[in-house]
mmCIF file of C-alpha atoms in Angstrom:
data_model
loop_
_atom_site.group_PDB
_atom_site.id
_atom_site.type_symbol
_atom_site.label_atom_id
_atom_site.label_comp_id
_atom_site.label_asym_id
_atom_site.label_seq_id
_atom_site.Cartn_x
_atom_site.Cartn_y
_atom_site.Cartn_z
ATOM 1 C CA MET A 1 12.844 17.241 -5.380
ATOM 2 C CA THR A 2 9.197 18.521 -4.886
ATOM 3 C CA THR A 3 6.511 16.697 -3.006
ATOM 4 C CA VAL A 4 3.306 17.083 -4.711
ATOM 5 C CA PHE A 5 -0.213 15.605 -3.333
ATOM 6 C CA THR A 6 -3.655 14.877 -4.161
ATOM 7 C CA THR A 7 -6.616 13.293 -2.428
ATOM 8 C CA MET A 8 -9.350 10.886 -3.764
ATOM 9 C CA ALA A 9 -12.501 9.224 -2.287
ATOM 10 C CA SER A 10 -12.305 5.446 -1.687
ATOM 11 C CA PRO A 11 -14.352 3.116 -0.026
ATOM 12 C CA LEU A 12 -11.906 3.379 2.438
ATOM 13 C CA GLY A 13 -12.622 7.215 2.989
ATOM 14 C CA THR A 14 -10.243 9.891 1.452
ATOM 15 C CA LEU A 15 -7.037 8.789 0.431
ATOM 16 C CA LEU A 16 -3.854 11.050 0.480
ATOM 17 C CA LEU A 17 -1.556 10.275 -2.473
ATOM 18 C CA SER A 18 1.887 11.828 -2.298
ATOM 19 C CA GLY A 19 4.831 11.627 -4.390
ATOM 20 C CA THR A 20 8.006 13.367 -5.955
ATOM 21 C CA LEU A 21 8.561 15.402 -8.643
ATOM 22 C CA ASP A 22 11.772 15.683 -10.097
ATOM 23 C CA PRO A 23 13.304 18.998 -11.839
ATOM 24 C CA ASP A 24 12.684 17.072 -15.078
ATOM 25 C CA GLY A 25 9.148 16.284 -14.500
ATOM 26 C CA GLY A 26 9.649 12.700 -13.571
ATOM 27 C CA PHE A 27 7.224 11.694 -11.083
ATOM 28 C CA ALA A 28 7.179 8.741 -8.551
ATOM 29 C CA LEU A 29 4.491 7.664 -6.030
ATOM 30 C CA ALA A 30 5.934 7.712 -2.453
ATOM 31 C CA ALA A 31 2.671 7.282 -0.302
ATOM 32 C CA VAL A 32 -0.957 6.512 -0.108
ATOM 33 C CA THR A 33 -2.412 6.995 3.102
ATOM 34 C CA ALA A 34 -5.885 6.380 4.525
ATOM 35 C CA PRO A 35 -7.843 8.417 7.124
ATOM 36 C CA GLY A 36 -6.103 7.553 10.735
ATOM 37 C CA GLN A 37 -3.681 5.422 9.280
ATOM 38 C CA LYS A 38 -1.136 4.585 12.139
ATOM 39 C CA GLY A 39 2.128 5.855 11.853
ATOM 40 C CA ALA A 40 1.379 7.838 8.483
ATOM 41 C CA VAL A 41 1.434 11.277 7.288
ATOM 42 C CA ASP A 42 -2.509 11.884 6.629
ATOM 43 C CA THR A 43 -2.682 15.330 5.977
ATOM 44 C CA PRO A 44 -0.328 17.607 3.388
ATOM 45 C CA GLN A 45 2.672 18.830 4.756
ATOM 46 C CA ASP A 46 4.136 22.438 4.850
ATOM 47 C CA GLY A 47 6.099 22.798 1.190
ATOM 48 C CA TRP A 48 4.012 20.257 -0.266
ATOM 49 C CA ARG A 49 2.022 21.543 -3.439
ATOM 50 C CA PRO A 50 -1.105 20.081 -4.836
ATOM 51 C CA ASP A 51 -0.449 18.393 -8.196
ATOM 52 C CA PRO A 52 -3.468 16.293 -9.151
ATOM 53 C CA ASP A 53 -1.889 16.061 -12.927
ATOM 54 C CA ALA A 54 1.100 14.365 -11.550
ATOM 55 C CA LEU A 55 -0.867 11.778 -9.496
ATOM 56 C CA ALA A 56 -3.731 11.358 -12.130
ATOM 57 C CA PRO A 57 -2.247 7.860 -13.222
ATOM 58 C CA ALA A 58 -2.026 6.775 -9.642
ATOM 59 C CA VAL A 59 -5.710 8.092 -9.226
ATOM 60 C CA GLU A 60 -6.843 6.181 -12.238
ATOM 61 C CA GLN A 61 -5.422 3.172 -11.097
ATOM 62 C CA LEU A 62 -6.702 3.087 -7.637
ATOM 63 C CA SER A 63 -10.074 3.883 -9.018
ATOM 64 C CA ALA A 64 -10.039 0.780 -11.240
ATOM 65 C CA TYR A 65 -8.895 -1.175 -8.403
ATOM 66 C CA PHE A 66 -11.554 -0.277 -6.300
ATOM 67 C CA ALA A 67 -14.101 -0.635 -9.198
ATOM 68 C CA GLY A 68 -12.955 -4.329 -9.581
ATOM 69 C CA GLU A 69 -11.202 -3.606 -13.103
ATOM 70 C CA ARG A 70 -7.340 -3.742 -11.914
ATOM 71 C CA THR A 71 -5.593 -6.145 -9.874
ATOM 72 C CA SER A 72 -2.262 -4.508 -10.176
ATOM 73 C CA PHE A 73 -0.592 -1.448 -10.439
ATOM 74 C CA ASP A 74 2.057 -0.228 -12.857
ATOM 75 C CA LEU A 75 3.574 3.024 -11.206
ATOM 76 C CA PRO A 76 6.744 4.501 -10.565
ATOM 77 C CA LEU A 77 7.484 3.650 -6.662
ATOM 78 C CA ALA A 78 9.551 6.132 -4.486
ATOM 79 C CA PRO A 79 9.166 4.933 -0.875
ATOM 80 C CA VAL A 80 11.411 5.635 1.769
ATOM 81 C CA GLY A 81 12.871 3.247 3.984
ATOM 82 C CA THR A 82 15.668 0.916 5.267
ATOM 83 C CA PRO A 83 17.196 -1.459 2.735
ATOM 84 C CA PHE A 84 15.401 -4.115 4.963
ATOM 85 C CA ARG A 85 12.081 -2.494 4.561
ATOM 86 C CA ARG A 86 12.255 -1.689 0.944
ATOM 87 C CA ARG A 87 12.964 -5.709 0.458
ATOM 88 C CA ILE A 88 9.952 -6.458 2.437
ATOM 89 C CA TRP A 89 7.975 -4.002 0.562
ATOM 90 C CA ALA A 90 9.164 -5.092 -2.985
ATOM 91 C CA ALA A 91 7.950 -8.763 -1.665
ATOM 92 C CA LEU A 92 4.561 -7.720 -1.400
ATOM 93 C CA ASP A 93 4.192 -7.001 -5.010
ATOM 94 C CA ASP A 94 4.546 -10.666 -5.485
ATOM 95 C CA ILE A 95 1.540 -11.984 -3.583
ATOM 96 C CA PRO A 96 -1.033 -12.242 -6.215
ATOM 97 C CA TYR A 97 -4.274 -10.584 -6.181
ATOM 98 C CA GLY A 98 -7.034 -12.459 -4.321
ATOM 99 C CA SER A 99 -4.291 -14.296 -2.267
ATOM 100 C CA THR A 100 -2.902 -14.068 1.050
ATOM 101 C CA LEU A 101 0.578 -14.995 2.892
ATOM 102 C CA SER A 102 1.823 -15.307 6.593
ATOM 103 C CA TYR A 103 4.351 -13.244 7.897
ATOM 104 C CA GLY A 104 6.886 -15.976 7.827
ATOM 105 C CA GLN A 105 6.083 -16.837 4.242
ATOM 106 C CA LEU A 106 6.726 -13.359 3.499
ATOM 107 C CA ALA A 107 9.768 -13.601 5.102
ATOM 108 C CA ASP A 108 10.401 -16.549 3.043
ATOM 109 C CA ALA A 109 9.576 -14.632 -0.207
ATOM 110 C CA ALA A 110 11.998 -11.887 0.428
ATOM 111 C CA GLY A 111 14.873 -14.071 1.253
ATOM 112 C CA GLU A 112 14.919 -13.438 5.160
ATOM 113 C CA SER A 113 15.004 -15.902 7.974
ATOM 114 C CA LYS A 114 11.418 -16.878 9.754
ATOM 115 C CA LEU A 115 13.192 -15.912 12.711
ATOM 116 C CA ALA A 116 12.804 -12.441 11.276
ATOM 117 C CA VAL A 117 8.934 -12.460 11.370
ATOM 118 C CA ARG A 118 8.493 -9.663 14.121
ATOM 119 C CA ALA A 119 11.201 -7.184 11.867
ATOM 120 C CA VAL A 120 8.915 -8.304 8.812
ATOM 121 C CA GLY A 121 5.612 -7.604 10.708
ATOM 122 C CA GLY A 122 7.208 -4.242 11.603
ATOM 123 C CA ALA A 123 7.973 -3.537 7.921
ATOM 124 C CA VAL A 124 4.817 -4.447 6.629
ATOM 125 C CA GLY A 125 3.134 -2.132 9.357
ATOM 126 C CA ALA A 126 5.510 0.737 8.184
ATOM 127 C CA ASN A 127 4.374 0.097 4.267
ATOM 128 C CA PRO A 128 3.667 3.804 2.838
ATOM 129 C CA LEU A 129 2.039 2.651 -0.108
ATOM 130 C CA LEU A 130 -1.059 1.192 1.292
ATOM 131 C CA ILE A 131 -3.201 -0.961 -1.373
ATOM 132 C CA VAL A 132 -0.567 -0.274 -4.036
ATOM 133 C CA ARG A 133 1.978 -2.445 -2.261
ATOM 134 C CA PRO A 134 -0.758 -5.162 -0.887
ATOM 135 C CA CYS A 135 -0.153 -5.509 2.803
ATOM 136 C CA HIS A 136 -3.570 -6.156 3.536
ATOM 137 C CA ARG A 137 -2.649 -9.616 1.897
ATOM 138 C CA VAL A 138 -0.482 -10.878 4.900
ATOM 139 C CA LYS A 139 -1.957 -12.789 7.553
ATOM 140 C CA GLY A 140 -0.868 -14.358 10.745
ATOM 141 C CA ALA A 141 0.642 -17.753 10.615
ATOM 142 C CA ASN A 142 -3.155 -19.276 11.898
ATOM 143 C CA GLY A 143 -4.765 -17.387 9.166
ATOM 144 C CA SER A 144 -5.775 -14.575 11.618
ATOM 145 C CA LEU A 145 -6.310 -10.881 10.451
ATOM 146 C CA THR A 146 -3.537 -9.550 12.452
ATOM 147 C CA GLY A 147 -2.815 -5.394 12.426
ATOM 148 C CA PHE A 148 -3.280 -3.151 9.732
ATOM 149 C CA ALA A 149 -2.219 0.213 9.761
ATOM 150 C CA ALA A 150 -5.675 1.474 8.492
ATOM 151 C CA GLY A 151 -7.540 -0.882 10.633
ATOM 152 C CA ILE A 152 -8.685 -4.115 10.587
ATOM 153 C CA ASP A 153 -12.293 -3.176 9.105
ATOM 154 C CA ALA A 154 -10.508 -1.415 6.115
ATOM 155 C CA LYS A 155 -8.256 -5.127 5.869
ATOM 156 C CA ARG A 156 -11.410 -6.979 5.947
ATOM 157 C CA TRP A 157 -12.762 -5.009 3.257
ATOM 158 C CA LEU A 158 -10.025 -5.002 0.725
ATOM 159 C CA LEU A 159 -9.899 -8.846 1.329
ATOM 160 C CA ALA A 160 -13.551 -9.216 0.761
ATOM 161 C CA HIS A 161 -13.129 -7.030 -2.202
ATOM 162 C CA GLU A 162 -10.700 -9.092 -3.869
ATOM 163 C CA SER A 163 -12.299 -12.507 -2.841
ATOM 164 C CA GLY A 164 -14.589 -11.772 -5.841
ATOM 165 C CA ASP A 165 -17.223 -13.364 -3.848
ATOM 166 C CA GLY A 166 -17.831 -10.898 -1.302
ATOM 167 C CA ARG A 167 -17.075 -13.047 1.699
ATOM 168 C CA LEU A 168 -15.761 -11.431 4.754
ATOM 169 C CA PHE A 169 -12.243 -12.732 6.643
#
């Protein structure tokens, strides 16, 4: 497998998109990273090669999302994580555009005990597919904007963008 990357301008700053390219030409998106994102690789690594063509569908879909023309993503995904984290990340896909869930509700949706809320929070915080897997739609039990790896301002912007009325959270 070869890791390929490209960058794109966004309202959150320049995003780094990376993915895997198999020998048969199959591609899967592995990460979308915002500038300064906690715990994420935000610069291309040694051995990665630029390939804007392979990542063009992801760039097109993210651009349409930011333009308000797309509310979901249809991309092959290949995030790297434990089975628990992958289960939590997959549950993020089911949070409707413009909606939010609490960490406890997300735990329940993923088939986990609400007692696992801290572990669920850790998995959400480690989501490598920012925006595509909508971790920004998860809030605290009291509705508060809790941590977001790309920063609370970015989370606030994404939720306002999805609200359709520009209201701030």
